[in-house]
Short mmCIF file of C-alpha atoms and ligand atoms in Angstrom, two decimals:
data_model
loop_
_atom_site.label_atom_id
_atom_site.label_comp_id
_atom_site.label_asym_id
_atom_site.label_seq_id
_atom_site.Cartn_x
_atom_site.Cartn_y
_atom_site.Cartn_z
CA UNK A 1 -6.63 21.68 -15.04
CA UNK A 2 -9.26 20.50 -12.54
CA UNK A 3 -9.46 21.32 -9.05
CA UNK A 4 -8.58 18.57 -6.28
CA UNK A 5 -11.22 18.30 -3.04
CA UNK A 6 -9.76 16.72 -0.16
CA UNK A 7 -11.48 16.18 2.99
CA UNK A 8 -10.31 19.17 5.03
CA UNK A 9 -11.16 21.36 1.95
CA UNK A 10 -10.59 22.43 -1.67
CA UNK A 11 -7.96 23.59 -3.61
CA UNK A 12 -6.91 24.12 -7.05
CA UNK A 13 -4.36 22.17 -8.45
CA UNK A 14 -2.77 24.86 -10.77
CA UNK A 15 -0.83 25.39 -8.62
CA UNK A 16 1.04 22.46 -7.18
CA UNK A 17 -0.23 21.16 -4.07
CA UNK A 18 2.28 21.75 -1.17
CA UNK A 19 3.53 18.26 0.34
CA UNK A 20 5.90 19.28 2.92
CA UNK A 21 7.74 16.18 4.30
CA UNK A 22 8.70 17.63 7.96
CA UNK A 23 9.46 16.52 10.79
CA UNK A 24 7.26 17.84 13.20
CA UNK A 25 6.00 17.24 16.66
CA UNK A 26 2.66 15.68 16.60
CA UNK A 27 0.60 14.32 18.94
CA UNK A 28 0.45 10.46 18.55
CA UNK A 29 -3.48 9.58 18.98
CA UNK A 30 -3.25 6.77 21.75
CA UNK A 31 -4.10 7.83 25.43
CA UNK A 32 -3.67 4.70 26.31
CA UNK A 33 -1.04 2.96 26.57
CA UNK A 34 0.82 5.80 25.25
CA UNK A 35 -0.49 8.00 27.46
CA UNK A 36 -0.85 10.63 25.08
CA UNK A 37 2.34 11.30 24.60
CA UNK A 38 4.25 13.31 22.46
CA UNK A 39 6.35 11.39 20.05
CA UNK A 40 8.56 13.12 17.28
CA UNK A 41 7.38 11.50 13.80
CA UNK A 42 8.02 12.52 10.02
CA UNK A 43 4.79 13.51 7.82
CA UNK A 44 3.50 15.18 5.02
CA UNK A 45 2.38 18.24 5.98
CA UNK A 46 2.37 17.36 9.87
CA UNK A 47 -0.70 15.20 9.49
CA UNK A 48 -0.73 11.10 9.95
CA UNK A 49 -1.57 9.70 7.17
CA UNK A 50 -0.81 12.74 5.13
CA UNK A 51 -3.47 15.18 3.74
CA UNK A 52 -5.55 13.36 0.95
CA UNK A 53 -5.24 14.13 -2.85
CA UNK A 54 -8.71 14.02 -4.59
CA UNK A 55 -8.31 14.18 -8.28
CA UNK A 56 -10.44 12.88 -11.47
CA UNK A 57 -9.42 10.50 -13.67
CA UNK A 58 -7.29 12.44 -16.73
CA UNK A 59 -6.23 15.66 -14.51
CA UNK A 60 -3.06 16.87 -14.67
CA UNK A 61 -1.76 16.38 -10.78
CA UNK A 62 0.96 18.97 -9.79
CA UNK A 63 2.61 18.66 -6.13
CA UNK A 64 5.42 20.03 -5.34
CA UNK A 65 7.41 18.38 -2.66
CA UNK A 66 9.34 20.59 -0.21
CA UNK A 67 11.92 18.82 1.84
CA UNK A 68 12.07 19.62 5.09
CA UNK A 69 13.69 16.75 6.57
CA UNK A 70 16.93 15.94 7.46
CA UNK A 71 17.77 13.15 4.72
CA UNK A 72 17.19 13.22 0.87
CA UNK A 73 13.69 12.06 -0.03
CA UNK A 74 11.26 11.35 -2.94
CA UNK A 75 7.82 10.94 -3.44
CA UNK A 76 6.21 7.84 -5.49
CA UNK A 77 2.98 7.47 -6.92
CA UNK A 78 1.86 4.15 -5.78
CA UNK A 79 0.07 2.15 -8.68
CA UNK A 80 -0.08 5.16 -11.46
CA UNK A 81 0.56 4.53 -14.60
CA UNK A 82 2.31 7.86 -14.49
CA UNK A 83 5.23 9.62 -17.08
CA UNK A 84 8.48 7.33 -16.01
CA UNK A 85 10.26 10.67 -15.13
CA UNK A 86 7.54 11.34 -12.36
CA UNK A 87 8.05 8.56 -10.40
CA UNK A 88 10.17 9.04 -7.66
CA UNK A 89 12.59 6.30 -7.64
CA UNK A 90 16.26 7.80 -6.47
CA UNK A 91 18.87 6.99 -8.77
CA UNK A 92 16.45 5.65 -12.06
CA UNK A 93 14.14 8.14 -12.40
CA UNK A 94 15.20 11.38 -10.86
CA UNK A 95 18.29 12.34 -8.59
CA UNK A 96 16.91 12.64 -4.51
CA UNK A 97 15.56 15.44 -3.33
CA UNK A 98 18.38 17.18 -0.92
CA UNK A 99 17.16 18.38 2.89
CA UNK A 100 16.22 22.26 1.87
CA UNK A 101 15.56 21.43 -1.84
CA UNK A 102 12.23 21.51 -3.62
CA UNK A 103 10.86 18.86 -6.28
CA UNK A 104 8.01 19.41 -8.59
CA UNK A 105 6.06 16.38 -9.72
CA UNK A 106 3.70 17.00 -12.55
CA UNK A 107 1.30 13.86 -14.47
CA UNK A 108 -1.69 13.37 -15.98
CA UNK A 109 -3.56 10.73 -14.23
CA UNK A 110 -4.67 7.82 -16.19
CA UNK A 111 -6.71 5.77 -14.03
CA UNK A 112 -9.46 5.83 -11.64
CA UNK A 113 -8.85 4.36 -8.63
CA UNK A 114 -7.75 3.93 -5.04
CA UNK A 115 -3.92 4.37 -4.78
CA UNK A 116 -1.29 6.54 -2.48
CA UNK A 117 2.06 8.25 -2.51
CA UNK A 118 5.03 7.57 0.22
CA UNK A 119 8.63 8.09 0.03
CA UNK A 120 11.27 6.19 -1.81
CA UNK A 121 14.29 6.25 -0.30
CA UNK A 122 15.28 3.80 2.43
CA UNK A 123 13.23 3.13 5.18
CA UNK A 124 11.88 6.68 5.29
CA UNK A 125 8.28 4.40 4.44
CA UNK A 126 8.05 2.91 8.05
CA UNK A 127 7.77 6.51 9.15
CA UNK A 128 4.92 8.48 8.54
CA UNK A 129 5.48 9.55 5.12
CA UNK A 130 2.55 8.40 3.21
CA UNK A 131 -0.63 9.53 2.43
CA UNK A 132 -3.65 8.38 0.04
CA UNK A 133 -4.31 9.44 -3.58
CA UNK A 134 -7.96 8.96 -4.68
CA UNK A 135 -8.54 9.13 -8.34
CA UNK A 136 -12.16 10.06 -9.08
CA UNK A 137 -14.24 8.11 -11.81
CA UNK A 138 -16.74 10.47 -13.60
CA UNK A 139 -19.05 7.54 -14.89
CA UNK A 140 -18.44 5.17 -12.56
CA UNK A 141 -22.25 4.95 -10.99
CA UNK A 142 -20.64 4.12 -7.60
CA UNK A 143 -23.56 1.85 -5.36
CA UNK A 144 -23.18 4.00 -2.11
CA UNK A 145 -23.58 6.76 -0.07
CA UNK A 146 -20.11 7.69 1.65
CA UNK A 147 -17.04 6.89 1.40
CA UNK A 148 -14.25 6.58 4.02
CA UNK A 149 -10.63 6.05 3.15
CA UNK A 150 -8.58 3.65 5.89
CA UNK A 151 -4.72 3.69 6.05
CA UNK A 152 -3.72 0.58 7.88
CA UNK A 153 -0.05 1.17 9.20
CA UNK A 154 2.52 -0.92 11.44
CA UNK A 155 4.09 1.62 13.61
CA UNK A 156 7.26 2.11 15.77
CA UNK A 157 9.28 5.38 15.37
CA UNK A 158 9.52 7.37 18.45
CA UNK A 159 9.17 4.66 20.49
CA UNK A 160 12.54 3.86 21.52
CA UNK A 161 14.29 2.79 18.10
CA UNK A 162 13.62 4.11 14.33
CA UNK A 163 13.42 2.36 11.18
CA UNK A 164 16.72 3.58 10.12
CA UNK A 165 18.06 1.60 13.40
CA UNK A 166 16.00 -1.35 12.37
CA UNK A 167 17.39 -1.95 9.43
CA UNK A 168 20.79 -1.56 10.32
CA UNK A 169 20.23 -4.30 12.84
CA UNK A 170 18.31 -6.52 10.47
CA UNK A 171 21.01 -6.23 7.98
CA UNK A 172 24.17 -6.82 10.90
CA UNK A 173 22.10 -9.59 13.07
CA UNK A 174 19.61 -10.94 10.23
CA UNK A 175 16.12 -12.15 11.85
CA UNK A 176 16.79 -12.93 15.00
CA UNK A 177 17.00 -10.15 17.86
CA UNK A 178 14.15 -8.21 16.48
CA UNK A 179 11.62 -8.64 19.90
CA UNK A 180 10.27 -5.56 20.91
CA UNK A 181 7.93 -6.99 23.51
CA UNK A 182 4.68 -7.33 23.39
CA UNK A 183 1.95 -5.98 21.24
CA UNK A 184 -0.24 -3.36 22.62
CA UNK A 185 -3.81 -5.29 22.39
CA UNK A 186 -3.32 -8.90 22.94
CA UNK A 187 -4.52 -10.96 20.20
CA UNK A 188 -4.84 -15.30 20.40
CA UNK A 189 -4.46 -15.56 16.43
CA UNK A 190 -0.96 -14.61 16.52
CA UNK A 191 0.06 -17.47 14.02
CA UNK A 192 -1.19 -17.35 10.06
CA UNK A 193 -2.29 -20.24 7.90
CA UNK A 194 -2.10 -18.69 5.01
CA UNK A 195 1.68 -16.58 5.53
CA UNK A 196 3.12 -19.50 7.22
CA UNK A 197 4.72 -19.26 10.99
CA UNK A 198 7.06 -16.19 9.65
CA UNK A 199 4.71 -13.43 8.89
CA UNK A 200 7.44 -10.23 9.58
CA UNK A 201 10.34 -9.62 10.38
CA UNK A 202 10.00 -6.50 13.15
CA UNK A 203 7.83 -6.81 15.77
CA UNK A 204 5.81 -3.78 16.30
CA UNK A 205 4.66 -2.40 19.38
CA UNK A 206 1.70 -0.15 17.68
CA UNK A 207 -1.06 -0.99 14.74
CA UNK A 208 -2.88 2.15 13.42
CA UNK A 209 -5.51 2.95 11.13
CA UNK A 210 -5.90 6.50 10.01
CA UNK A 211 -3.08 7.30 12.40
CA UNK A 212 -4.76 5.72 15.27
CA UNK A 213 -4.55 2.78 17.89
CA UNK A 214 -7.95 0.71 18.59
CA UNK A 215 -8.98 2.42 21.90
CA UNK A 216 -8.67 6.11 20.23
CA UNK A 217 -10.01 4.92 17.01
CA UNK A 218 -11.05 7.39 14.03
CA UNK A 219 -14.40 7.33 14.30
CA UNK A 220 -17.18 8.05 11.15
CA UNK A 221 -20.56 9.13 12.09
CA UNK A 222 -22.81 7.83 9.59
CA UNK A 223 -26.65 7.38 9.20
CA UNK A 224 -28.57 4.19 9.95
CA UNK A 225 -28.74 2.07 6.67
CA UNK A 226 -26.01 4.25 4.86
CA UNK A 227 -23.93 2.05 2.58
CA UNK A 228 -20.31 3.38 3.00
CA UNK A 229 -17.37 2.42 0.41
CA UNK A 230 -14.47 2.24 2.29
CA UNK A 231 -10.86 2.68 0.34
CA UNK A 232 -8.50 0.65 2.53
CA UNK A 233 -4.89 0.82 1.92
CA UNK A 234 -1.88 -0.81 4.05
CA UNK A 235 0.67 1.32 4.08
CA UNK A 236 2.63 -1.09 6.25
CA UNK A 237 6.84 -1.68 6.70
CA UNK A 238 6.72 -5.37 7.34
CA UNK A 239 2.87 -6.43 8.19
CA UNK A 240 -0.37 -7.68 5.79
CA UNK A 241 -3.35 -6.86 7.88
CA UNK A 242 -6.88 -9.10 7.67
CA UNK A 243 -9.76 -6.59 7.22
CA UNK A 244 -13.35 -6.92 8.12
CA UNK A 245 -16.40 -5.99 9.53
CA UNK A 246 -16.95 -8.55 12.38
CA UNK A 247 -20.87 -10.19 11.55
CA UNK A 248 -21.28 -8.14 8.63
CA UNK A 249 -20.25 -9.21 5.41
CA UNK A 250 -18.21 -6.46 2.90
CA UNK A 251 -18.43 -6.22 -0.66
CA UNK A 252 -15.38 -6.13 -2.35
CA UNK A 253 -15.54 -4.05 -5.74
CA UNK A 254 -12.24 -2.68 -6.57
CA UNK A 255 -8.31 -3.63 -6.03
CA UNK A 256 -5.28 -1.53 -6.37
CA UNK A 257 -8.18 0.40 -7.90
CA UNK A 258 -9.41 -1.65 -10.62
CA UNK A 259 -12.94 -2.87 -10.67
CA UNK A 260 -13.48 -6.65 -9.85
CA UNK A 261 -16.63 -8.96 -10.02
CA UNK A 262 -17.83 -7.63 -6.56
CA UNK A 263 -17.24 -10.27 -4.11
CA UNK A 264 -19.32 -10.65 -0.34
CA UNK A 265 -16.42 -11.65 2.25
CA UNK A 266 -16.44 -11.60 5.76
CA UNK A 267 -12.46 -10.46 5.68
CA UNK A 268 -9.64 -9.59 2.98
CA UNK A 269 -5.54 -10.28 3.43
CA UNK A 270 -3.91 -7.06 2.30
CA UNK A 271 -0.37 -6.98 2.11
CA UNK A 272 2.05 -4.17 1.67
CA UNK A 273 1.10 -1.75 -0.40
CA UNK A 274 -2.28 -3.74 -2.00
CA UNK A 275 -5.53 -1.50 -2.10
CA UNK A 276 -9.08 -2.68 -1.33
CA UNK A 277 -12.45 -0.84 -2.18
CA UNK A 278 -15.19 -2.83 -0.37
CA UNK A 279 -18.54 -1.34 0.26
CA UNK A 280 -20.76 -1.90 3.83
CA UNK A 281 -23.79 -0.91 4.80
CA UNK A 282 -24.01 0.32 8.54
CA UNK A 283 -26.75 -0.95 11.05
CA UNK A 284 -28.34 1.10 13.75
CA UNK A 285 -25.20 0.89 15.88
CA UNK A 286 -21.43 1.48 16.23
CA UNK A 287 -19.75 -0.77 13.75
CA UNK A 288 -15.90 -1.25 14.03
CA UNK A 289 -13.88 -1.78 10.75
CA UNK A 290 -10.65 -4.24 12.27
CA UNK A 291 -7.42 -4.22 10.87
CA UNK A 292 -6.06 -7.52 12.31
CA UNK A 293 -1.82 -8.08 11.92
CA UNK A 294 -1.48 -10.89 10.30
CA UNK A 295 0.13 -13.51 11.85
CA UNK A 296 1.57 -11.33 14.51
CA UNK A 297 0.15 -9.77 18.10
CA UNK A 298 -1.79 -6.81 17.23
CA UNK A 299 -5.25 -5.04 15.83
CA UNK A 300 -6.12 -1.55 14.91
CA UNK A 301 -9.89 -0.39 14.61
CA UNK A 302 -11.80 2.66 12.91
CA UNK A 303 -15.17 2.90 14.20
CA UNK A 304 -18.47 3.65 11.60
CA UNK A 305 -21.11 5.05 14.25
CA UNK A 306 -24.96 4.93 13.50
CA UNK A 307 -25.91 5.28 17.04
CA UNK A 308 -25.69 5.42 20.16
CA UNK A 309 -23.84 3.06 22.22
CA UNK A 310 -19.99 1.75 22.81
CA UNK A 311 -17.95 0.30 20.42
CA UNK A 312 -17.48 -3.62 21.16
CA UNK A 313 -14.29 -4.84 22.92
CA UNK A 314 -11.99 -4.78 20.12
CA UNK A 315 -10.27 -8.22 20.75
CA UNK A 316 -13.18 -10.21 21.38
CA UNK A 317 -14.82 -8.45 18.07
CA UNK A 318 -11.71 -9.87 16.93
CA UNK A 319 -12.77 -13.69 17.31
CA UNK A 320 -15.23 -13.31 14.67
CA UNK A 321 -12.66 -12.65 12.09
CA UNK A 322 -10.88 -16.07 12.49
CA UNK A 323 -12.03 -17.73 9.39
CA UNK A 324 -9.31 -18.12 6.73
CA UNK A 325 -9.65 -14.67 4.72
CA UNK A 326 -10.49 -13.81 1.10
CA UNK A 327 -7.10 -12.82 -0.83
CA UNK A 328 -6.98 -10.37 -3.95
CA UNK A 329 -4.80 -12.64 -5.49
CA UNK A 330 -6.69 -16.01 -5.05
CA UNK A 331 -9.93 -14.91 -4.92
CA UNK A 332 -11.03 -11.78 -7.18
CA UNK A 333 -11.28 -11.58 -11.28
CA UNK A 334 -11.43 -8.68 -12.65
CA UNK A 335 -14.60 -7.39 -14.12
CA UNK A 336 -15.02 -8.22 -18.09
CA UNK A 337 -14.09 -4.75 -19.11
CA UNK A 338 -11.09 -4.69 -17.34
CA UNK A 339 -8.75 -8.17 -17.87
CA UNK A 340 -6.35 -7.86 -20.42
CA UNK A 341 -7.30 -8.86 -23.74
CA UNK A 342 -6.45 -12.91 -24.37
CA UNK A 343 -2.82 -12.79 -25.67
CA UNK A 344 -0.29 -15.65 -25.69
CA UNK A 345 3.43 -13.46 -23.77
CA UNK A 346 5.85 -12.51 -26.06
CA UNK A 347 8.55 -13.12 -23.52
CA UNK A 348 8.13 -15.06 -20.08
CA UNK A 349 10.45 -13.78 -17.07
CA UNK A 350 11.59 -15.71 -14.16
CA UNK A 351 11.33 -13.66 -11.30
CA UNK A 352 12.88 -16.22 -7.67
CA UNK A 353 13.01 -14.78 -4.88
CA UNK A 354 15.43 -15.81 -2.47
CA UNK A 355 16.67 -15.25 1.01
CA UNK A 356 18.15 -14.47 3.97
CA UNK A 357 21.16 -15.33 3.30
CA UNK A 358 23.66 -15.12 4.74
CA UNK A 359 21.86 -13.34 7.24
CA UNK A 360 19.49 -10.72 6.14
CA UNK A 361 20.34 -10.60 2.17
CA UNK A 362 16.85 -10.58 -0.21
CA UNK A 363 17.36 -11.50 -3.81
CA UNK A 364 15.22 -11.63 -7.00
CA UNK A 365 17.08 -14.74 -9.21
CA UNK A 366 19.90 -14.65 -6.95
CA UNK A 367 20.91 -10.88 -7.04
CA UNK A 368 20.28 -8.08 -4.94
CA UNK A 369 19.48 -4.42 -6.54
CA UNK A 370 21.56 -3.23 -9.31
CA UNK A 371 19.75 -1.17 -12.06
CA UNK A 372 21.91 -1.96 -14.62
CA UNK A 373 21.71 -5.57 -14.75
CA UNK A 374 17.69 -5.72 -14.95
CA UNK A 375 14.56 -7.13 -17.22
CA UNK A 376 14.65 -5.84 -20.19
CA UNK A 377 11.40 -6.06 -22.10
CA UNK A 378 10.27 -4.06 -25.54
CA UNK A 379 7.65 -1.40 -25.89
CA UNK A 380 4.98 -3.73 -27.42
CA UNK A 381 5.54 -6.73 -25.83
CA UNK A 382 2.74 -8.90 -23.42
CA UNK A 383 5.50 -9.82 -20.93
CA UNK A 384 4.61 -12.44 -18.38
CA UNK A 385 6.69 -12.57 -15.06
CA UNK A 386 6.63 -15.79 -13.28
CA UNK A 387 7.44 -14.91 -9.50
CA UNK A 388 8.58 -17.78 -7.30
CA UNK A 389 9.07 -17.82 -3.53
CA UNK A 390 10.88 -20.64 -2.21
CA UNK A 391 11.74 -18.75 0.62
CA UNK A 392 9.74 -19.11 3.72
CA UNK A 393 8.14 -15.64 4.06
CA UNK A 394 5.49 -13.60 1.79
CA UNK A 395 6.44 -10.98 -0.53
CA UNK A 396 4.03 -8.38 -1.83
CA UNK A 397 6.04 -8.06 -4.97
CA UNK A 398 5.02 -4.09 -6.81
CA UNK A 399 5.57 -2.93 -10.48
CA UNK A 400 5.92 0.55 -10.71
CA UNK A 401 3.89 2.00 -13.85
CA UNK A 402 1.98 -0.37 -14.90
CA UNK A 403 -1.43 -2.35 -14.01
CA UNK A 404 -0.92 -6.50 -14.52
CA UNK A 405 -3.47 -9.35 -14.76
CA UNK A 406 -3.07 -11.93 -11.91
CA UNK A 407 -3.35 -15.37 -13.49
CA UNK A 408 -5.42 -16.91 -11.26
CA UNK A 409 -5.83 -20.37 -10.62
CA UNK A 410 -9.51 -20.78 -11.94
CA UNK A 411 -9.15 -18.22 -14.90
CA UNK A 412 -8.95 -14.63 -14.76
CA UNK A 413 -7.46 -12.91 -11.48
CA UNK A 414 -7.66 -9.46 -10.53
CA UNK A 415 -5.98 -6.27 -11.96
CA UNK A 416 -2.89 -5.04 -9.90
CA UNK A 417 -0.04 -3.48 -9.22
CA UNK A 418 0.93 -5.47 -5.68
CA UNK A 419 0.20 -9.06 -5.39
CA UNK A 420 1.26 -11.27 -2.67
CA UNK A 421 3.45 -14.16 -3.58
CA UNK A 422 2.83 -16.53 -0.85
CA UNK A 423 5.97 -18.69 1.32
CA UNK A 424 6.58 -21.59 -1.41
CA UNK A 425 4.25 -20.63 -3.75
CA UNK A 426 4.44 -19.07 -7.31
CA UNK A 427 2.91 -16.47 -9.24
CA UNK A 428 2.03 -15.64 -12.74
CA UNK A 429 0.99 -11.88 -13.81
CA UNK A 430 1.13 -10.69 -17.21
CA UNK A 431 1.30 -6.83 -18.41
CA UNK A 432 1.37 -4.91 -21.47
CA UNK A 433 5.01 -2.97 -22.28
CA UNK A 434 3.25 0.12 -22.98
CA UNK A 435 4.56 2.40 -20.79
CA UNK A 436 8.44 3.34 -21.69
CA UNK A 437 10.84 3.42 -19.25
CA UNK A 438 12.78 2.13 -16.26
CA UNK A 439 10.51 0.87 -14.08
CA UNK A 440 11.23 -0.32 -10.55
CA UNK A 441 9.67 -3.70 -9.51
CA UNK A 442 10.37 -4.92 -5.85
CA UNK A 443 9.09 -6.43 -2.43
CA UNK A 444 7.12 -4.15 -0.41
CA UNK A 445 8.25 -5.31 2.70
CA UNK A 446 10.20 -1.87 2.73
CA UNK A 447 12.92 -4.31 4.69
CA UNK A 448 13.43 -6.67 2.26
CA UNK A 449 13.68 -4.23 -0.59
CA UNK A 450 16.30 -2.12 1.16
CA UNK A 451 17.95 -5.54 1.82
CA UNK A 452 18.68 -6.02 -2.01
CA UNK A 453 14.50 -7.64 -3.16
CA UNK A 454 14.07 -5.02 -5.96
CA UNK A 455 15.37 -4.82 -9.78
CA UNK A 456 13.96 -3.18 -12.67
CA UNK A 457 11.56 -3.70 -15.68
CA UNK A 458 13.73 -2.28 -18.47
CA UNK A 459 12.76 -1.11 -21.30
CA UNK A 460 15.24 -1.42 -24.10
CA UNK A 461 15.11 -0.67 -28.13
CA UNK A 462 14.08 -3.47 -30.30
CU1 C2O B 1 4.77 1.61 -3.09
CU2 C2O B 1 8.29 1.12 -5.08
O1 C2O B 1 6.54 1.34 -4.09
CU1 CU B 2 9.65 -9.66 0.76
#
C-alpha cells in the first residue's frame, strides 16, 4: 500500500482513512447575507466539501466509514471502476450502514483521474456529504504548476427546509410550489438555451464552491504566470453550473477524469456529477473562477490571486460568460489512446426517460426503480445504451463502474461516466461489460433518481 497526501496533510492508507459522516455544527462561510451564521449541516469529517483523498493510480484505497448520523448511509465512489461489492449502493451492493455502525470500503484503484465520493441513500447528497477523490497519474507529464480542486454545490439545508422535506413535497405537489425566493446574487441570465426554460426543479437560495458563497470566496494565492489545473466537480442536487474564467480562455484536458484532445473554451456546462480538468494560467492580478447556475438565479466564485488588488464584482464578471458554453458531451473527443477500440455493440439498449407524471414520477422506459427487473448485459459484451429524453428537462444520466465512449455527433466523444442527455434530445454511449456485477445507472438529479429515474446494468450468465 501507498500513502494518500491530502491537502491538510499526509497519511497512510494502511490503515483506513476515517470518513466520519456527522452532523456537526459548522460555520457556513457567507458573512453576508448569512450573516455568518451558524447553520447545522451533515459532513464528512465536519469539513464542507469533505477532506480530500489523494491516491495513485493502482493503490489499494481503504476508508472506513463511521456513521454518525441519524439515518442509514453509504458511501459511493463516483466514476471508479471499483470491485461491484465496494460500491455503496443500498440494497444491490451492500446492506446500509445503520446510525452507530461502521463500514469498511476497501479497492484497488484503476484509473487516474478526477472523481469524488458522496452518499447513496436518499437525498442525504443535497447535504454536505461529499467530498473529492483525486487519483494520481505517475506518468502523466501534467503541463502545470498547481493544481486546485473546485466543488461546485447548490445549497439549502439549514436554511429553513431540508432535502428530506424537499422531496417529500416534490413527490406530494410535483413541480410546482418549489419557490424559495430569490437567489442570493442576482444574475440577468436566469434562462438557458441549451437546458431549455426548465433547468431544476428546487430553487436554491445559496451556490457554493469549495463550501463557499461569491463574496467569501475560497481564495488561491498563486504566482504571476503560474499555470494552475483546476479539478472542478459539481456536486450539485438539482443544478449544472457554466464554468469559466471571465476574459481568459481555459484549457480543457480531462473529463470525468479521462484525458481529451485539450480544448481552449471560454466556459464548460457541467451537470450533476460530470468532472472537468481544465488548466489556466494566472495574470498579475486576482482572477475569479465563476460557477454560474445554469438557467437559474445564482453564481458562486473561487478567487486565484496573483496580486494585489480586489476581486471584480462578481455579477458583472458574470456578463462575460454569456456566450453559449462548451459541453463535454458535444464538444470533447477523447484523446487517441483513450476511445474505445472500433467495435460494432453486441446488444443495443433503449434507455427513455420519461416524466413527471402524474406529478413528480421519473421513469427510465416507463418504470421507476426496481432492481430486479433491469438491463441485463453479458461479461464480454460492447453494449450500447441509447438514452432518449423526450421529457422537457436535462438528465445527467451516471453508470456506476464503468467508463463509456460518448458517440458524438462528428466522431469520437469523450470518455465518461455522467453525460448530459439534453430536453428532447438523445444519446448514444457505448461501454465494455468487463466489470461483473450489478451496477446502478441513474439521473443525477438526486430528485429525479429518488423519484423512480434509476435501474440497473445487470450482469447475467451467458
Ligand atoms: Cu454519483 Cu449513483 O452516483
Ligand atoms: Cu433527471
Amino acid at each position: 500500500m501507498r500513502s494518500g497526501r491530502s491537502r491538510l496533510g499526509s497519511w497512510s492508507w494502511s490503515r483506513p482513512a476515517p470518513v466520519r459522516g456527522s452532523a456537526s455544527s459548522t460555520q457556513f462561510c457567507a458573512p453576508l447575507p448569512l450573516g455568518g451564521a451558524r447553520v447545522t449541516i451533515w459532513t464528512y469529517g465536519g469539513e464542507l466539501p469533505g477532506r480530500e483523498i489523494w491516491v495513485r493510480r493502482g493503490d489499494l484505497l481503504r476508508v472506513r466509514l463511521d456513521n454518525a448520523l441519524p439515518q442509514p448511509t453509504t458511501v459511493h465512489w463516483h466514476g471508479l471502476a471499483l470491485r461491484n461489492d465496494m460500491d455503496g449502493v443500498p440494497g444491490l451492493t451492500q446492506p446500509e450502514v445503520a446510525p452507530g455502525a461502521t463500514f469498511d470500503y476497501a479497492f484497488a484503484v484503476p484509473d487516474a483521474g478526477t472523481f469524488w465520493f458522496h452518499q447513496h441513500v436518499g437525498a442525504q447528497l443535497d447535504r454536505g456529504l461529499y467530498a473529492p477523490l483525486i487519483v494520481e497519474d505517475p506518468d502523466e507529464p501534467g503541463d502545470y504548476d498547481r493544481e486546485l480542486v473546485v466543488v461546485f454545490d447548490d445549497w439549502l439545508d439549514g436554511t429553513g427546509r431540508d432535502p428530506d422535506q424537499v422531496l417529500t413535497e416534490l413527490l406530494a405537489n410535483g413541480m410546482g410550489g418549489m419557490d424559495m425566493g430569490s437567489g442570493a446574487a442576482a444574475m440577468t441570465m436566469p434562462r438557458s438555451d441549451l437546458l431549455g426554460g426548465d433547468a431544476g426543479n428546487v430553487t436554491y437560495p445559496y451556490f457554493l464552491a469549495n463550501g463557499r458563497t461569491a463574496d467569501a470566496a475560497h481564495t488561491l494565492e498563486v504566482r504571476p504566470g503560474q499555470r494552475i489545473r483546476l479539478r472542478m466537480i459539481n456536486a450539485s442536487a438539482d443544478t449544472a453550473f457554466r464554468v469559466g474564467v471571465p476574459g481568459t480562455a481555459m484549457t480543457v484536458t480531462h473529463t470525468d477524469g479521462f484525458p481529451v484532445v485539450p480544448t481552449r473554451v471560454e466556459a464548460v456546462l457541467l451537470g450533476m456529477g460530470e468532472r472537468v480538468d481544465a488548466v489556466v494560467e494566472v495574470p498579475d492580478a486576482v482572477m475569479p473562477l465563476l460557477g454560474l447556475a445554469e438557467g437559474k438565479d445564482g453564481v458562486t466564485q473561487v478567487l486565484l490571486r496573483a496580486g494585489p488588488g480586489a476581486a471584480p464584482d462578481v455579477v458583472a464578471a458574470a456578463v462575460a460568460l454569456r456566450g453559449s458554453p462548451v459541453t463535454p458531451v458535444g464538444d470533447l473527443s477523447a484523446t487517441e489512446s483513450m476511445g474505445l477500440p472500433d467495435r460494432e455493440p453486441d446488444v443495443v439498449q433503449p434507455m427513455t426517460l420519461g416524466g413527471p407524471e402524474p406529478g413528480y414520477t421519473w421513469t427510465i422506459n416507463g418504470r421507476t426503480y426496481d432492481p430486479a427487473a433491469g438491463v441485463p448485459v453479458r461479461e464480454g459484451q460492447r453494449v450500447r445504451l441509447r438514452f432518449e429524453n423526450p421529457t422537457s428537462m436535462f438528465h445527467p444520466m451516471h453508470l456506476h463502474g464503468h467508463t463509456f465512449q460518448v458517440r458524438g455527433a462528428g466522431g469520437v466523444g469523450p470518455r465518461k461516466d455522467t453525460a448530459i442527455v439534453f430536453p428532447r434530445q438523445a444519446l448514444e454511449v457505448d461501454f465494455d461489460a468487463d466489470n461483473a456485477g450489478q451496477w446502478l445507472t441513474h439521473c443525477h438529479n438526486v430528485y429525479h433518481g429518488e423519484a423512480g429515474m434509476m435501474t440497473v446494468v445487470s450482469y447475467v450468465d451467458s
